[in-house]
PDB file of C-alpha atoms in Angstrom:
ATOM      1  CA  MET A   1      15.138  30.063 -12.731  1.00  0.00           C
ATOM      2  CA  THR A   2      16.559  28.186  -9.722  1.00  0.00           C
ATOM      3  CA  ARG A   3      14.693  30.452  -7.303  1.00  0.00           C
ATOM      4  CA  THR A   4      11.431  29.864  -9.193  1.00  0.00           C
ATOM      5  CA  LEU A   5      12.011  26.104  -9.130  1.00  0.00           C
ATOM      6  CA  VAL A   6      12.735  26.132  -5.366  1.00  0.00           C
ATOM      7  CA  LEU A   7       9.568  28.159  -4.729  1.00  0.00           C
ATOM      8  CA  ALA A   8       7.517  25.808  -6.907  1.00  0.00           C
ATOM      9  CA  VAL A   9       8.901  22.738  -5.140  1.00  0.00           C
ATOM     10  CA  SER A  10       8.355  24.351  -1.731  1.00  0.00           C
ATOM     11  CA  ALA A  11       4.770  25.238  -2.641  1.00  0.00           C
ATOM     12  CA  GLY A  12       4.196  21.690  -3.889  1.00  0.00           C
ATOM     13  CA  LEU A  13       5.548  20.176  -0.662  1.00  0.00           C
ATOM     14  CA  LEU A  14       3.452  22.545   1.432  1.00  0.00           C
ATOM     15  CA  ALA A  15       0.340  21.664  -0.558  1.00  0.00           C
ATOM     16  CA  SER A  16       0.989  17.929  -0.131  1.00  0.00           C
ATOM     17  CA  LEU A  17       1.488  18.384   3.626  1.00  0.00           C
ATOM     18  CA  LEU A  18      -1.751  20.337   3.876  1.00  0.00           C
ATOM     19  CA  LEU A  19      -3.580  17.634   1.961  1.00  0.00           C
ATOM     20  CA  THR A  20      -2.136  15.003   4.275  1.00  0.00           C
ATOM     21  CA  VAL A  21      -3.301  16.630   7.523  1.00  0.00           C
ATOM     22  CA  ALA A  22      -6.451  18.405   6.381  1.00  0.00           C
ATOM     23  CA  PRO A  23      -9.647  17.158   8.056  1.00  0.00           C
ATOM     24  CA  VAL A  24     -11.950  15.057   5.956  1.00  0.00           C
ATOM     25  CA  ALA A  25     -14.951  17.301   5.490  1.00  0.00           C
ATOM     26  CA  PRO A  26     -18.279  16.080   4.205  1.00  0.00           C
ATOM     27  CA  PRO A  27     -19.231  16.745   0.598  1.00  0.00           C
ATOM     28  CA  THR A  28     -20.330  20.373   0.671  1.00  0.00           C
ATOM     29  CA  SER A  29     -22.155  22.951  -1.358  1.00  0.00           C
ATOM     30  CA  THR A  30     -20.677  26.376  -2.061  1.00  0.00           C
ATOM     31  CA  LEU A  31     -22.186  27.535   1.263  1.00  0.00           C
ATOM     32  CA  GLY A  32     -20.025  25.091   3.205  1.00  0.00           C
ATOM     33  CA  THR A  33     -22.907  22.885   4.320  1.00  0.00           C
ATOM     34  CA  PRO A  34     -23.329  19.283   3.240  1.00  0.00           C
ATOM     35  CA  THR A  35     -25.478  18.993   0.165  1.00  0.00           C
ATOM     36  CA  ALA A  36     -28.542  16.847   0.615  1.00  0.00           C
ATOM     37  CA  ALA A  37     -27.859  15.005  -2.600  1.00  0.00           C
ATOM     38  CA  ALA A  38     -24.121  15.547  -2.950  1.00  0.00           C
ATOM     39  CA  ALA A  39     -23.272  13.170  -5.717  1.00  0.00           C
ATOM     40  CA  PRO A  40     -23.607   9.786  -4.009  1.00  0.00           C
ATOM     41  CA  ALA A  41     -20.388   8.645  -5.668  1.00  0.00           C
ATOM     42  CA  LYS A  42     -18.525  11.636  -4.234  1.00  0.00           C
ATOM     43  CA  ARG A  43     -19.994  11.100  -0.757  1.00  0.00           C
ATOM     44  CA  ALA A  44     -19.072   7.396  -0.905  1.00  0.00           C
ATOM     45  CA  GLU A  45     -15.537   8.329  -1.988  1.00  0.00           C
ATOM     46  CA  VAL A  46     -15.099  10.742   0.945  1.00  0.00           C
ATOM     47  CA  GLU A  47     -16.487   8.171   3.390  1.00  0.00           C
ATOM     48  CA  ALA A  48     -14.222   5.419   2.035  1.00  0.00           C
ATOM     49  CA  ARG A  49     -11.155   7.664   2.338  1.00  0.00           C
ATOM     50  CA  TYR A  50     -12.090   8.489   5.946  1.00  0.00           C
ATOM     51  CA  GLU A  51     -12.544   4.782   6.725  1.00  0.00           C
ATOM     52  CA  ARG A  52      -9.142   3.887   5.240  1.00  0.00           C
ATOM     53  CA  ARG A  53      -7.496   6.563   7.365  1.00  0.00           C
ATOM     54  CA  VAL A  54      -9.220   5.301  10.533  1.00  0.00           C
ATOM     55  CA  LEU A  55      -7.958   1.797   9.722  1.00  0.00           C
ATOM     56  CA  ARG A  56      -4.437   3.117   9.157  1.00  0.00           C
ATOM     57  CA  HIS A  57      -4.393   4.989  12.488  1.00  0.00           C
ATOM     58  CA  THR A  58      -5.878   1.968  14.268  1.00  0.00           C
ATOM     59  CA  SER A  59      -3.135  -0.250  12.807  1.00  0.00           C
ATOM     60  CA  ILE A  60      -0.446   2.227  13.892  1.00  0.00           C
ATOM     61  CA  ARG A  61      -1.758   2.235  17.475  1.00  0.00           C
ATOM     62  CA  ARG A  62      -1.925  -1.556  17.574  1.00  0.00           C
ATOM     63  CA  ALA A  63       1.618  -1.844  16.183  1.00  0.00           C
ATOM     64  CA  ARG A  64       2.899   0.482  18.921  1.00  0.00           C
ATOM     65  CA  HIS A  65       1.585  -2.075  21.406  1.00  0.00           C
ATOM     66  CA  GLY A  66       3.098  -5.074  19.627  1.00  0.00           C
ATOM     67  CA  LEU A  67      -0.196  -6.195  18.067  1.00  0.00           C
ATOM     68  CA  ARG A  68      -0.959  -7.254  14.510  1.00  0.00           C
ATOM     69  CA  ALA A  69      -2.969  -5.054  12.201  1.00  0.00           C
ATOM     70  CA  LEU A  70      -6.635  -5.995  11.931  1.00  0.00           C
ATOM     71  CA  ARG A  71      -8.011  -7.300   8.638  1.00  0.00           C
ATOM     72  CA  VAL A  72     -11.296  -6.024   7.272  1.00  0.00           C
ATOM     73  CA  ALA A  73     -14.010  -8.692   7.528  1.00  0.00           C
ATOM     74  CA  PRO A  74     -16.932  -8.321   5.100  1.00  0.00           C
ATOM     75  CA  CYS A  75     -19.531  -9.167   7.753  1.00  0.00           C
ATOM     76  CA  LEU A  76     -18.145  -6.735  10.342  1.00  0.00           C
ATOM     77  CA  ASP A  77     -17.780  -4.062   7.673  1.00  0.00           C
ATOM     78  CA  ARG A  78     -21.376  -4.563   6.521  1.00  0.00           C
ATOM     79  CA  ARG A  79     -22.663  -4.348  10.126  1.00  0.00           C
ATOM     80  CA  ALA A  80     -20.628  -1.161  10.720  1.00  0.00           C
ATOM     81  CA  GLU A  81     -22.055   0.357   7.516  1.00  0.00           C
ATOM     82  CA  VAL A  82     -25.647  -0.533   8.394  1.00  0.00           C
ATOM     83  CA  TRP A  83     -25.317   0.762  11.945  1.00  0.00           C
ATOM     84  CA  GLY A  84     -23.439   3.911  10.893  1.00  0.00           C
ATOM     85  CA  ARG A  85     -26.109   4.720   8.293  1.00  0.00           C
ATOM     86  CA  ARG A  86     -28.833   4.191  10.902  1.00  0.00           C
ATOM     87  CA  LEU A  87     -27.158   6.485  13.433  1.00  0.00           C
ATOM     88  CA  ALA A  88     -26.500   9.140  10.783  1.00  0.00           C
ATOM     89  CA  THR A  89     -30.081   9.190   9.500  1.00  0.00           C
ATOM     90  CA  THR A  90     -31.936   8.916  12.819  1.00  0.00           C
ATOM     91  CA  GLY A  91     -29.702  11.205  14.869  1.00  0.00           C
ATOM     92  CA  ALA A  92     -29.378   8.502  17.547  1.00  0.00           C
ATOM     93  CA  PHE A  93     -26.022   7.676  19.113  1.00  0.00           C
ATOM     94  CA  ARG A  94     -25.825   4.327  20.849  1.00  0.00           C
ATOM     95  CA  HIS A  95     -24.151   0.946  20.480  1.00  0.00           C
ATOM     96  CA  GLN A  96     -25.843  -1.790  18.512  1.00  0.00           C
ATOM     97  CA  PRO A  97     -26.723  -4.956  20.443  1.00  0.00           C
ATOM     98  CA  MET A  98     -23.589  -7.106  20.591  1.00  0.00           C
ATOM     99  CA  ARG A  99     -25.663 -10.325  20.554  1.00  0.00           C
ATOM    100  CA  VAL A 100     -27.054  -9.324  17.160  1.00  0.00           C
ATOM    101  CA  LEU A 101     -23.584  -8.422  15.846  1.00  0.00           C
ATOM    102  CA  SER A 102     -22.212 -11.745  17.079  1.00  0.00           C
ATOM    103  CA  ARG A 103     -25.101 -13.779  15.635  1.00  0.00           C
ATOM    104  CA  ARG A 104     -25.009 -12.056  12.237  1.00  0.00           C
ATOM    105  CA  CYS A 105     -21.259 -12.567  11.926  1.00  0.00           C
ATOM    106  CA  GLY A 106     -21.237 -16.244  12.904  1.00  0.00           C
ATOM    107  CA  HIS A 107     -20.378 -16.004  16.622  1.00  0.00           C
ATOM    108  CA  PRO A 108     -16.652 -15.186  16.353  1.00  0.00           C
ATOM    109  CA  ARG A 109     -14.715 -17.271  18.903  1.00  0.00           C
ATOM    110  CA  GLY A 110     -12.785 -14.180  20.039  1.00  0.00           C
ATOM    111  CA  GLY A 111     -15.983 -12.228  20.673  1.00  0.00           C
ATOM    112  CA  VAL A 112     -17.179  -8.936  19.221  1.00  0.00           C
ATOM    113  CA  GLY A 113     -16.936  -5.285  20.196  1.00  0.00           C
ATOM    114  CA  GLU A 114     -17.718  -1.833  18.908  1.00  0.00           C
ATOM    115  CA  ASN A 115     -16.363   1.708  19.124  1.00  0.00           C
ATOM    116  CA  LEU A 116     -18.418   4.792  18.197  1.00  0.00           C
ATOM    117  CA  TYR A 117     -17.231   8.350  17.581  1.00  0.00           C
ATOM    118  CA  ALA A 118     -19.098  11.524  16.671  1.00  0.00           C
ATOM    119  CA  SER A 119     -17.332  14.679  15.560  1.00  0.00           C
ATOM    120  CA  THR A 120     -18.165  18.037  14.060  1.00  0.00           C
ATOM    121  CA  PRO A 121     -16.489  18.818  10.696  1.00  0.00           C
ATOM    122  CA  HIS A 122     -13.709  20.958  12.188  1.00  0.00           C
ATOM    123  CA  LYS A 123     -12.662  18.036  14.431  1.00  0.00           C
ATOM    124  CA  ALA A 124     -13.172  15.379  11.803  1.00  0.00           C
ATOM    125  CA  LEU A 125      -9.636  14.061  11.478  1.00  0.00           C
ATOM    126  CA  PRO A 126      -9.617  10.250  11.574  1.00  0.00           C
ATOM    127  CA  SER A 127      -6.585  10.436  13.861  1.00  0.00           C
ATOM    128  CA  ARG A 128      -8.716  12.334  16.409  1.00  0.00           C
ATOM    129  CA  ALA A 129     -11.252   9.515  16.473  1.00  0.00           C
ATOM    130  CA  VAL A 130      -8.538   6.955  17.216  1.00  0.00           C
ATOM    131  CA  ARG A 131      -6.907   9.283  19.777  1.00  0.00           C
ATOM    132  CA  ALA A 132     -10.266   9.744  21.542  1.00  0.00           C
ATOM    133  CA  TRP A 133     -10.804   5.970  21.649  1.00  0.00           C
ATOM    134  CA  MET A 134      -7.319   5.460  23.079  1.00  0.00           C
ATOM    135  CA  ARG A 135      -8.144   7.899  25.907  1.00  0.00           C
ATOM    136  CA  SER A 136     -11.281   5.972  26.895  1.00  0.00           C
ATOM    137  CA  PRO A 137     -10.587   2.749  28.847  1.00  0.00           C
ATOM    138  CA  GLY A 138     -13.387   0.672  27.253  1.00  0.00           C
ATOM    139  CA  HIS A 139     -12.694   1.837  23.712  1.00  0.00           C
ATOM    140  CA  ARG A 140      -8.957   1.412  24.208  1.00  0.00           C
ATOM    141  CA  ARG A 141      -9.560  -2.174  25.383  1.00  0.00           C
ATOM    142  CA  ASN A 142     -11.488  -2.878  22.161  1.00  0.00           C
ATOM    143  CA  LEU A 143      -8.816  -1.318  19.982  1.00  0.00           C
ATOM    144  CA  LEU A 144      -5.983  -3.213  21.657  1.00  0.00           C
ATOM    145  CA  LYS A 145      -7.677  -6.548  22.378  1.00  0.00           C
ATOM    146  CA  ARG A 146      -5.353  -9.313  21.186  1.00  0.00           C
ATOM    147  CA  ARG A 147      -8.271 -11.687  20.489  1.00  0.00           C
ATOM    148  CA  TYR A 148      -9.694  -9.328  17.874  1.00  0.00           C
ATOM    149  CA  THR A 149      -8.303 -10.187  14.463  1.00  0.00           C
ATOM    150  CA  HIS A 150     -10.785  -8.448  12.165  1.00  0.00           C
ATOM    151  CA  ILE A 151     -12.532  -5.112  11.897  1.00  0.00           C
ATOM    152  CA  GLY A 152     -15.302  -3.309  10.065  1.00  0.00           C
ATOM    153  CA  ILE A 153     -15.366   0.482   9.753  1.00  0.00           C
ATOM    154  CA  ALA A 154     -18.012   2.951   8.657  1.00  0.00           C
ATOM    155  CA  ALA A 155     -17.801   6.743   8.493  1.00  0.00           C
ATOM    156  CA  LYS A 156     -21.085   8.512   7.770  1.00  0.00           C
ATOM    157  CA  TRP A 157     -22.005  12.180   7.622  1.00  0.00           C
ATOM    158  CA  SER A 158     -25.116  12.900   9.690  1.00  0.00           C
ATOM    159  CA  PRO A 159     -27.005  15.874   8.252  1.00  0.00           C
ATOM    160  CA  ARG A 160     -29.362  15.752  11.223  1.00  0.00           C
ATOM    161  CA  ARG A 161     -26.545  16.028  13.791  1.00  0.00           C
ATOM    162  CA  ARG A 162     -24.123  17.871  11.470  1.00  0.00           C
ATOM    163  CA  GLN A 163     -21.448  15.405  12.565  1.00  0.00           C
ATOM    164  CA  TRP A 164     -19.350  12.569  11.301  1.00  0.00           C
ATOM    165  CA  ILE A 165     -20.371   9.260  12.861  1.00  0.00           C
ATOM    166  CA  VAL A 166     -17.637   6.616  12.911  1.00  0.00           C
ATOM    167  CA  VAL A 167     -18.320   2.980  13.779  1.00  0.00           C
ATOM    168  CA  GLN A 168     -15.668   0.326  14.359  1.00  0.00           C
ATOM    169  CA  THR A 169     -16.846  -3.263  14.793  1.00  0.00           C
ATOM    170  CA  PHE A 170     -14.374  -5.893  15.995  1.00  0.00           C
ATOM    171  CA  GLY A 171     -14.344  -9.686  15.933  1.00  0.00           C
ATOM    172  CA  GLY A 172     -11.974 -12.514  16.682  1.00  0.00           C
ATOM    173  CA  PHE A 173     -12.278 -15.153  13.955  1.00  0.00           C
TER     174      PHE A 173
END
């Protein structure tokens, strides 16, 4: 009985660890490819979970550098969502015009910025996106800029590119 309980607890802990570090894969069919019409609610749920994890890893990195966590701003979040959806559907991969981002979000006094990340499903961990940004001087500057107080995040699966597209928009309000 005790041995069975220990094995059950060990299996439960192992399963929870695997769930914690497993990459966030796109909603898939039984063939392992994203379904064209994977239940929109399910796709939105997977994207939202990915976005929360990117925010958590971003906050951890900022805390390590003595900076406050960023708060989600509705305008920045909306602009990240719109741009992420556009990149995912068109297959393009480029920054949105910062003048437009600034104008649409009320010209934040601390300025605006953006980080983009594209990853295949097997490298889709949100922590990898943040790690990649931290290794790039310009992206790192955005992530650690003291004047930025708010953030918007979008994670979109691109069927055309077969990649996750992640957009972070920053603003100092």
